[in-house]
PDB file of C-alpha atoms in Angstrom:
ATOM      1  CA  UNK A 147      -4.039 -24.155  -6.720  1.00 64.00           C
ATOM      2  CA  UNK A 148      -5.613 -22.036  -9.082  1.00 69.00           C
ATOM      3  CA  UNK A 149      -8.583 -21.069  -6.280  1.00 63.00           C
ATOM      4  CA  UNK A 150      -5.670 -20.347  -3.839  1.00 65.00           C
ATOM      5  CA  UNK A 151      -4.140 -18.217  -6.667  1.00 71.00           C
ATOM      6  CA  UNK A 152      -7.344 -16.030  -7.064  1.00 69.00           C
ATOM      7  CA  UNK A 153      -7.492 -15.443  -3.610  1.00 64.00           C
ATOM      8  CA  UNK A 154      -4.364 -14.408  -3.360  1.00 69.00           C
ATOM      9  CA  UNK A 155      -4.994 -12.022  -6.622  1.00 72.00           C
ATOM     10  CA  UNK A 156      -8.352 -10.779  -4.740  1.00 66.00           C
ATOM     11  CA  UNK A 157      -6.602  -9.883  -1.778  1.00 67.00           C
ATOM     12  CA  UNK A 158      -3.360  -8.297  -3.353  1.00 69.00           C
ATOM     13  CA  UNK A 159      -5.998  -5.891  -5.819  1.00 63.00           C
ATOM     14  CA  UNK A 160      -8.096  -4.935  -3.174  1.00 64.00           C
ATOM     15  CA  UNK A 161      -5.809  -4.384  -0.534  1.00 69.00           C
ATOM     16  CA  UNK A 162      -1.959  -3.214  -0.604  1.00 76.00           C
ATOM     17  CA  UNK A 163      -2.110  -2.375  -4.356  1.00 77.00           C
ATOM     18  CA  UNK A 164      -5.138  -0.157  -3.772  1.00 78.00           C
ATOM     19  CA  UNK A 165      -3.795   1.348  -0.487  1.00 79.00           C
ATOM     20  CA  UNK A 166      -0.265   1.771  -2.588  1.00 81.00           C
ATOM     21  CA  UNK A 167      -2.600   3.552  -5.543  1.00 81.00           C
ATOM     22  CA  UNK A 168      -3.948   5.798  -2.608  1.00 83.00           C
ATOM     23  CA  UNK A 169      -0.453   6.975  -1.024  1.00 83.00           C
ATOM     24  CA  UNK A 170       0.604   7.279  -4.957  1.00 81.00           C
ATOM     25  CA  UNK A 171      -1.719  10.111  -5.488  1.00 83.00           C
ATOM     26  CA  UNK A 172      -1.415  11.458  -1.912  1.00 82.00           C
ATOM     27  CA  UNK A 173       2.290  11.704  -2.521  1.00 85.00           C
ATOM     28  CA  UNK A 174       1.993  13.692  -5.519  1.00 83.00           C
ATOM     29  CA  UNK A 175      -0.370  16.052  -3.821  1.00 81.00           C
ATOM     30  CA  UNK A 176       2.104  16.903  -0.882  1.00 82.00           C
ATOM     31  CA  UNK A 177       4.534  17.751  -3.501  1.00 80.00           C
ATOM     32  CA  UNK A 178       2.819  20.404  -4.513  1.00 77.00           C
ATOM     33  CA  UNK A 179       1.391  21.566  -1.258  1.00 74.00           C
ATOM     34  CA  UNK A 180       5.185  21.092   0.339  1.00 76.00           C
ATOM     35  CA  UNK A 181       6.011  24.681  -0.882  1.00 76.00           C
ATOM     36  CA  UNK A 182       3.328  26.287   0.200  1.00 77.00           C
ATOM     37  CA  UNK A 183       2.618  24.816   4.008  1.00 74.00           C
ATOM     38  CA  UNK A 184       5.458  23.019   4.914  1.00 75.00           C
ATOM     39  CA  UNK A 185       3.908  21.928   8.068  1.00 75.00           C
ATOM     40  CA  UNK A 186       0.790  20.024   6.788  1.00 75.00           C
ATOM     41  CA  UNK A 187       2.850  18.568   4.534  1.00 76.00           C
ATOM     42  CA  UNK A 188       4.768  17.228   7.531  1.00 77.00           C
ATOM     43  CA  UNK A 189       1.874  16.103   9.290  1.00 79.00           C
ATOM     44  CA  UNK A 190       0.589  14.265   5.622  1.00 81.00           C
ATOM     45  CA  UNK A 191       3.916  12.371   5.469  1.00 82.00           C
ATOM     46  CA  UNK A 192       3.595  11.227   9.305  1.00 82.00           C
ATOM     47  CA  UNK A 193       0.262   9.943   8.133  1.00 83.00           C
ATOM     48  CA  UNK A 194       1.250   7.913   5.329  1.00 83.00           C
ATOM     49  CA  UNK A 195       4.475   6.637   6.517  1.00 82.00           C
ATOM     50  CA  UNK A 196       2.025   4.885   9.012  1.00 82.00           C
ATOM     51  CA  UNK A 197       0.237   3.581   6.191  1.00 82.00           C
ATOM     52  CA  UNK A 198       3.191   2.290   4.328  1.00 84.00           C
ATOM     53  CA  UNK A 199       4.529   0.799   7.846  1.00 80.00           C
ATOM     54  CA  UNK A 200       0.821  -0.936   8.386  1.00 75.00           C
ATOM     55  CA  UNK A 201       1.034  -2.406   4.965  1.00 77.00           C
ATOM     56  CA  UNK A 202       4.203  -3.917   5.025  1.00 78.00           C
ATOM     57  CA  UNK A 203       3.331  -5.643   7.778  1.00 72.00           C
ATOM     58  CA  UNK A 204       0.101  -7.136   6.334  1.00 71.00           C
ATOM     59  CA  UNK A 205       1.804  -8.287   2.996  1.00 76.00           C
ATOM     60  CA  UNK A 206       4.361 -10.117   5.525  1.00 74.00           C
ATOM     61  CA  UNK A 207       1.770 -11.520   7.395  1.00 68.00           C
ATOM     62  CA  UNK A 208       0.898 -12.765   3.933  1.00 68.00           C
ATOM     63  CA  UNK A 209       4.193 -13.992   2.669  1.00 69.00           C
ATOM     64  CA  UNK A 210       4.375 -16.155   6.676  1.00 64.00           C
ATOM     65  CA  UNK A 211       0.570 -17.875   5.378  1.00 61.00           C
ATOM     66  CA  UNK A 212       1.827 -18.689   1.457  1.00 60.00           C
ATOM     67  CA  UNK A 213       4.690 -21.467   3.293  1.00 59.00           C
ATOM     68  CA  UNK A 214       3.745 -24.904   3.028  1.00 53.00           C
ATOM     69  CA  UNK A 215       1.778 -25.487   5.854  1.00 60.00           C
ATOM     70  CA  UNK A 216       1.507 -28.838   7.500  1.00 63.00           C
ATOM     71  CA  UNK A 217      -1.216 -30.051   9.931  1.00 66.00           C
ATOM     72  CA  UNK A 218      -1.703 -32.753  11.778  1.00 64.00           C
ATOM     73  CA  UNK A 219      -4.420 -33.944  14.745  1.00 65.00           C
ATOM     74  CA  UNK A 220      -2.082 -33.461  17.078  1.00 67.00           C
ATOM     75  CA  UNK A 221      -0.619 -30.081  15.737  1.00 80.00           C
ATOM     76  CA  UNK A 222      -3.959 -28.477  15.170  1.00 88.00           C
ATOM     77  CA  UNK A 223      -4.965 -27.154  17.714  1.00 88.00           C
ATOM     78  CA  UNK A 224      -1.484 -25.362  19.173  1.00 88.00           C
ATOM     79  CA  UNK A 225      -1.570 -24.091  15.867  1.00 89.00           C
ATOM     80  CA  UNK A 226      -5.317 -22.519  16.315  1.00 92.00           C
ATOM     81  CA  UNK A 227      -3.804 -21.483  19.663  1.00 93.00           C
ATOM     82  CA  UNK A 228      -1.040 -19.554  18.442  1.00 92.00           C
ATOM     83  CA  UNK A 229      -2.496 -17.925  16.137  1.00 91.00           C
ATOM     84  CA  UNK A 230      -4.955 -16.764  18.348  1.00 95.00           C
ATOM     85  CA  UNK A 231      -2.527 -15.228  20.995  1.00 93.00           C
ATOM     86  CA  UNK A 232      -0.484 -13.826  17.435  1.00 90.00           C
ATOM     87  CA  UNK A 233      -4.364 -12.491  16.561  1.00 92.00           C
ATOM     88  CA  UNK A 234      -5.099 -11.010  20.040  1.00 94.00           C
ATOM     89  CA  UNK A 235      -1.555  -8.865  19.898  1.00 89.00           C
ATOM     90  CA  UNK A 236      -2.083  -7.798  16.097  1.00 85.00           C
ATOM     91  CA  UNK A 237      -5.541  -6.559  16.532  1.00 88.00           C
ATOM     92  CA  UNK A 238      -8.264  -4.704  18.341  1.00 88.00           C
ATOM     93  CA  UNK A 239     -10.402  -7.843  18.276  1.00 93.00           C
ATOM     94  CA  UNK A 240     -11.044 -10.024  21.472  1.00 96.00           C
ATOM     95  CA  UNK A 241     -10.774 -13.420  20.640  1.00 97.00           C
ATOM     96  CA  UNK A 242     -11.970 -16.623  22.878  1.00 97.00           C
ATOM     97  CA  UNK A 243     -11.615 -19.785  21.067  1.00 97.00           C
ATOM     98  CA  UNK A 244     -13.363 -22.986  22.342  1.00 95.00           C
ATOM     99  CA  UNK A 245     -12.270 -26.292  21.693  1.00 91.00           C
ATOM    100  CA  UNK A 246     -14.625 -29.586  22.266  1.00 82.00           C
ATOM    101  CA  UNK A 247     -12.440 -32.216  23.369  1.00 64.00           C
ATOM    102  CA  UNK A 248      -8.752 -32.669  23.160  1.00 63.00           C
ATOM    103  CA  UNK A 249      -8.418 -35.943  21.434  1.00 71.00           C
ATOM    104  CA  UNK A 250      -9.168 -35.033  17.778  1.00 78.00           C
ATOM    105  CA  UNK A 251      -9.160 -37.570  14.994  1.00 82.00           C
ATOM    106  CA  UNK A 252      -9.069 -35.699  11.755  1.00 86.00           C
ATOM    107  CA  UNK A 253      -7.384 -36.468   8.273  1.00 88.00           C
ATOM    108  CA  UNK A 254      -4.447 -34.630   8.177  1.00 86.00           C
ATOM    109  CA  UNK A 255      -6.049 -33.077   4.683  1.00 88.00           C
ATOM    110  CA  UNK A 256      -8.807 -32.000   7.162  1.00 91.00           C
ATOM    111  CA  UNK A 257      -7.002 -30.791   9.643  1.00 89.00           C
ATOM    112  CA  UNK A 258      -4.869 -28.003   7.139  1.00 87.00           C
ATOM    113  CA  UNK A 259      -8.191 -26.971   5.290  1.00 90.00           C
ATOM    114  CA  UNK A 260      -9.807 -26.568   8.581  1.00 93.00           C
ATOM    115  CA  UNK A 261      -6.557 -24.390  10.198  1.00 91.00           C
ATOM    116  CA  UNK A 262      -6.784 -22.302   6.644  1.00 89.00           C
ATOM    117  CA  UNK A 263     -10.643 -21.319   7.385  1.00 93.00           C
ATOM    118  CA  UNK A 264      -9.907 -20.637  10.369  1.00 95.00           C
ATOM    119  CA  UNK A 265      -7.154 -18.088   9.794  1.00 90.00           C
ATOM    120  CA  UNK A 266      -8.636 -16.770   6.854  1.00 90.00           C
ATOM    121  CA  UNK A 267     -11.724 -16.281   8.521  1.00 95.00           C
ATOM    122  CA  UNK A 268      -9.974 -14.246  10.954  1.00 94.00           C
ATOM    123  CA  UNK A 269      -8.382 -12.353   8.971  1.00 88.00           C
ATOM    124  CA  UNK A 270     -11.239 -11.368   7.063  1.00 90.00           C
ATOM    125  CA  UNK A 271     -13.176  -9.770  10.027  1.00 94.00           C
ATOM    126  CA  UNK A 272      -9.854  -7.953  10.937  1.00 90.00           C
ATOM    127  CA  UNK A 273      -9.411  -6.467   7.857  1.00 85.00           C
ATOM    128  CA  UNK A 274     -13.596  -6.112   7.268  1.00 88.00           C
ATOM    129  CA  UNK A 275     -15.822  -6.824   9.716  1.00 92.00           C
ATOM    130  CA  UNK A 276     -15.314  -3.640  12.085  1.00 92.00           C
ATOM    131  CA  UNK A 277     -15.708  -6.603  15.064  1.00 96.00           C
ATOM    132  CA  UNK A 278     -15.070  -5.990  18.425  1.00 96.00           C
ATOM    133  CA  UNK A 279     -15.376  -9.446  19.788  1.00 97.00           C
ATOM    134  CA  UNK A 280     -15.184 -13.072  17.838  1.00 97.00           C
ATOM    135  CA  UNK A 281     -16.022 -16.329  19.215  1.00 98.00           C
ATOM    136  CA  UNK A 282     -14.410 -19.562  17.752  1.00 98.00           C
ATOM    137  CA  UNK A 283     -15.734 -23.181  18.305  1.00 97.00           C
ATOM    138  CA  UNK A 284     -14.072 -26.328  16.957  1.00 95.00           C
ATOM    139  CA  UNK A 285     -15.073 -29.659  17.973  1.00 93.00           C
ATOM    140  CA  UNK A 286     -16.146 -33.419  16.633  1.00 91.00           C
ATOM    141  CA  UNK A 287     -18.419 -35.907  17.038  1.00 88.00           C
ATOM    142  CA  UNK A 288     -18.805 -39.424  15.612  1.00 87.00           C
ATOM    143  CA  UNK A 289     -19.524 -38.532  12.262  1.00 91.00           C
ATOM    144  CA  UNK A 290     -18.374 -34.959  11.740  1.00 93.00           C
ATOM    145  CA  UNK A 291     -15.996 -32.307  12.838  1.00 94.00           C
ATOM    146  CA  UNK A 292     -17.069 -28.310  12.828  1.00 95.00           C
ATOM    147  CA  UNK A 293     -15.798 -25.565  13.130  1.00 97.00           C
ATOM    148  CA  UNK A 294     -17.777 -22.117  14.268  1.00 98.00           C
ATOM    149  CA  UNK A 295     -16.942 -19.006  13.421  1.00 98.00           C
ATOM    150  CA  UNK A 296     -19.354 -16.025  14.910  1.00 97.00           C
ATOM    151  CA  UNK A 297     -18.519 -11.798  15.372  1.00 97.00           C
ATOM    152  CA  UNK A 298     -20.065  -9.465  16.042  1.00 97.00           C
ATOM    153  CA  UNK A 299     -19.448  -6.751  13.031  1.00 96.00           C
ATOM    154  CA  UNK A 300     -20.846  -5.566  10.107  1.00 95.00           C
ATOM    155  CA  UNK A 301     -22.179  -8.933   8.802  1.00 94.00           C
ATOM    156  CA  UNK A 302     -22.609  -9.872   5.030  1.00 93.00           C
ATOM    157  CA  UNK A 303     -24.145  -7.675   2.515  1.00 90.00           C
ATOM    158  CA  UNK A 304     -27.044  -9.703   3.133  1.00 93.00           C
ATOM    159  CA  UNK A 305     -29.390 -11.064   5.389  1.00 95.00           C
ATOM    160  CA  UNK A 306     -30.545 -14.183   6.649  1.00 95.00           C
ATOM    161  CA  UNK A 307     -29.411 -17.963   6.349  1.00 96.00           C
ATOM    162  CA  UNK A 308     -27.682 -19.680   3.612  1.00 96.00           C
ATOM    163  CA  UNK A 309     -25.930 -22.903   3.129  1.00 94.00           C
ATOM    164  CA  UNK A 310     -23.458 -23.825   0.430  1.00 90.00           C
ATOM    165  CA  UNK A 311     -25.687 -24.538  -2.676  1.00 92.00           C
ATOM    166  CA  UNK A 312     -27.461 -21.441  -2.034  1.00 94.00           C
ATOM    167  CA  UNK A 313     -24.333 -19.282  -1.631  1.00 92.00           C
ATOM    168  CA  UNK A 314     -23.160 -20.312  -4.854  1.00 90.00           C
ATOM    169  CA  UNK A 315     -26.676 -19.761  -6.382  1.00 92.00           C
ATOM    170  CA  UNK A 316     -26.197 -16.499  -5.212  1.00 90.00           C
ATOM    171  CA  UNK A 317     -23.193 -15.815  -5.794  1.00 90.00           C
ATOM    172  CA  UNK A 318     -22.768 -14.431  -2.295  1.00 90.00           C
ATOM    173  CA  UNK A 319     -20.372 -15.590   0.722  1.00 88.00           C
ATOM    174  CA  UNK A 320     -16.553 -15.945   0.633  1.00 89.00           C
ATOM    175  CA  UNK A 321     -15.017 -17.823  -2.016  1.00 86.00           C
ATOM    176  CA  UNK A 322     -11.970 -18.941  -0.824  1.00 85.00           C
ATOM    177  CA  UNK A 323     -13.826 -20.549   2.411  1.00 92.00           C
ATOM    178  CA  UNK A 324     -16.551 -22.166   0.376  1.00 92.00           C
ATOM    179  CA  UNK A 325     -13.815 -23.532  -1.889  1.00 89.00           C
ATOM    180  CA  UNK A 326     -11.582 -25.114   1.207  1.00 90.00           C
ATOM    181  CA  UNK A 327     -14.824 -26.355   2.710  1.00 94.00           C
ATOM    182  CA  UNK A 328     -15.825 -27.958  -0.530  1.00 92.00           C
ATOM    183  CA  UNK A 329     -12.483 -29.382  -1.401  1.00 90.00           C
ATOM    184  CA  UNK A 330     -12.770 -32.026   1.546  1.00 93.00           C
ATOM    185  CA  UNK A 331     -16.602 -32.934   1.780  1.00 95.00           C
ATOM    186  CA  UNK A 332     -17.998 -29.914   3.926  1.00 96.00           C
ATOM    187  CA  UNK A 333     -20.370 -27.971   4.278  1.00 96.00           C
ATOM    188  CA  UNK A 334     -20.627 -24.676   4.591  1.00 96.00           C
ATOM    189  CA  UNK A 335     -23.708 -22.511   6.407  1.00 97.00           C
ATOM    190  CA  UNK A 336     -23.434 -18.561   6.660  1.00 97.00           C
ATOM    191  CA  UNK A 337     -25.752 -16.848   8.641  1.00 97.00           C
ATOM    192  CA  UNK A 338     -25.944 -13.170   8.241  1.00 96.00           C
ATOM    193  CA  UNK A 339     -27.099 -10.222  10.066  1.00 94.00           C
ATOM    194  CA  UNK A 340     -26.503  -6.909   8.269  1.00 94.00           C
ATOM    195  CA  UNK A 341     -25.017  -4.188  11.006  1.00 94.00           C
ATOM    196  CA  UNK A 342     -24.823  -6.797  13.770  1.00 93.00           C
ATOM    197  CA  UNK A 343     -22.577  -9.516  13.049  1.00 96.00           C
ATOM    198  CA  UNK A 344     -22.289 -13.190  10.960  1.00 97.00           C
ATOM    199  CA  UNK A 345     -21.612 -16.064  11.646  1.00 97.00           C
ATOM    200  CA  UNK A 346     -20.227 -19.007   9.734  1.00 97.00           C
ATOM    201  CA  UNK A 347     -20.651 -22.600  10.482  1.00 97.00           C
ATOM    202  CA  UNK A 348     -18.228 -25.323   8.665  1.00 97.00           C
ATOM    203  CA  UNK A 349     -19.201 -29.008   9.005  1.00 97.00           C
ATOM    204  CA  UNK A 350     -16.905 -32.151   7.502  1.00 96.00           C
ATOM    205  CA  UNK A 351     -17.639 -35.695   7.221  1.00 94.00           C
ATOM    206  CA  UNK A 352     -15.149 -37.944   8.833  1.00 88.00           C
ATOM    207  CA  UNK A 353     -16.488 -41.387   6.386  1.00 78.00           C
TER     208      UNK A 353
END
């Protein structure tokens, strides 16, 4: 809870309460410029009553992810489904999402951390990546279930290959996904290629 709270701090500070700081100032600017050329002033407003609109509709989009969410084998992946068509419509992203195998067999523990990386991830290269294109994979074997997460944006601040304990070392990689991962056994692997995309890899043990 108190990981879930952070990232939910994180992601209110840098994003609607900065953009809200941003049309605060902008605001008062117009209302001194309103006077003097009414029509750039007009043009301003039309600008930032996009804004405004835009960010209401991402701090919805968070309210809909704060509900309870509960995931089961059988739920998971019409849930990863829909939120992929609900992805495709909200954003300029293509998105093809692979699963291996119909039949999973996942904790249903499992199964919500793994539909919570999964979102988040997406929405993280939405709102940061610059991506064009993102390729999910999801599928399970007899001792593990991963899930695959590659795009091709801006990457990490850093380059090259890094798995869980060295993220942390670092202190590099996305805390909210390492945390989830961690939280039921996995592992997480980020592999990073500054300017060209990352990708991030999320193994679980099913013993």
């Amino acid at each position: 809870m108190e990981a879930e709270r952070s990232r939910i701090s994180r992601d209110l500070h840098d994003g609607i309460l900065q953009t809200l700081l941003s049309v605060h100032i902008q605001l008062g600017v117009l209302r001194h410029k309103l006077p003097e050329a009414p029509e750039k002033a007009e043009s301003a407003l039309a600008g930032l009553q996009k804004t405004v609109q835009h960010e209401s509709e991402e701090l919805r989009r968070m309210v809909t992810d704060l509900r309870p969410l509960r995931v089961q084998s059988a739920d998971l992946i019409e849930l990863m489904n829909g939120f992929a068509e609900r992805y495709r419509n909200e954003s300029n992203v293509a998105l093809d999402l692979f699963v291996d195998g119909r039949d999973l067999r996942v904790p249903d523990r499992v199964c919500r951390e793994l539909f919570q990386i999964y979102r988040e991830s997406l929405n993280n290269i939405k709102k940061h990546a610059h991506a064009s294109h993102v390729v999910v994979k999801l599928g399970q074997d007899e001792t593990k279930v991963f899930l695959v997460v590659d795009d091709n944006g801006l990457g990490f601040s850093f380059s090259g290959r890094y798995t869980s304990e060295e993220l942390d070392r670092l202190r590099l990689g996305p805390i909210s996904i390492k945390e989830r991962t961690r939280s039921v056994g996995g592992m997480l692997t980020v592999e990073s290629n500054p300017g060209h995309g990352a990708r991030l890899t999320i193994e679980i043990p099913l013993s």
